[in-house]
Amino acid sequence: MRTVTLIPLAILLVAAIGSALCKSVGWNVSVPAVGIAAGACLVASLFAYIPLFLVRGSPQPAQAQAALLGTLLHMFFAAAVAAAVILLKLNLPGSFVYWLFAFYWTTLIVLVAGFIRTIRLAPTTVPANKQ
């Protein structure tokens, strides 16, 4: 669960580096596009931790399945936000999709690293008194 604090830092780092690269090339950075994409990936990342929170204390197989479900929730939420922005024709530039893509992959990397750590720390079998 320590990685929950790393996700906003990773998002801020990607936003800062991406904005600096865009400015150096001479492209305009749409602050609403960056903000909505960052917020969507932050919320998607928090939703991804729900399955792991529900199976805490379980053995490794349950933790692994919860981590897989968490990555699926992360992907579907990010895709739903992208679809909503495109289908509702919100007044955002096309760069929104690229920002969402960058934030999605960054948060996915941080999530998977945290999930792997959680799975490794989980017990390998169920204790005899819990069966």
Short mmCIF file of N, CA and C in Angstrom, two decimals, residues 2 5 7 21 49 76-77 85 105 119 128 131:
data_model
loop_
_atom_site.label_atom_id
_atom_site.label_comp_id
_atom_site.label_asym_id
_atom_site.label_seq_id
_atom_site.Cartn_x
_atom_site.Cartn_y
_atom_site.Cartn_z
N ARG A 2 2.15 1.08 0.17
CA ARG A 2 3.05 2.23 0.16
C ARG A 2 3.09 2.89 -1.22
N THR A 5 1.17 6.25 -2.33
CA THR A 5 1.77 7.58 -2.22
C THR A 5 2.71 7.88 -3.39
N ILE A 7 2.11 7.04 -6.55
CA ILE A 7 1.35 7.29 -7.78
C ILE A 7 1.20 8.79 -8.07
N LEU A 21 9.12 19.07 -22.14
CA LEU A 21 9.45 18.63 -23.49
C LEU A 21 8.58 19.34 -24.53
N TYR A 49 -6.63 -0.60 -6.41
CA TYR A 49 -6.25 -1.16 -5.12
C TYR A 49 -7.41 -1.78 -4.35
N PHE A 76 -9.79 -0.48 -17.61
CA PHE A 76 -11.16 -0.17 -18.02
C PHE A 76 -11.58 1.24 -17.60
N PHE A 77 -11.14 1.68 -16.43
CA PHE A 77 -11.51 3.03 -16.01
C PHE A 77 -10.85 4.08 -16.90
N VAL A 85 -14.71 11.26 -22.95
CA VAL A 85 -14.21 12.54 -23.48
C VAL A 85 -14.42 12.61 -24.99
N TRP A 105 0.40 4.48 -18.60
CA TRP A 105 1.52 3.56 -18.52
C TRP A 105 2.39 3.83 -17.30
N ILE A 119 2.31 -9.29 -3.38
CA ILE A 119 2.20 -10.73 -3.59
C ILE A 119 3.38 -11.46 -2.97
N ALA A 128 -3.07 -23.56 9.08
CA ALA A 128 -3.92 -24.72 9.39
C ALA A 128 -5.15 -24.35 10.21
N GLN A 131 -8.39 -23.20 8.02
CA GLN A 131 -9.05 -24.10 7.06
C GLN A 131 -10.33 -24.65 7.56
#
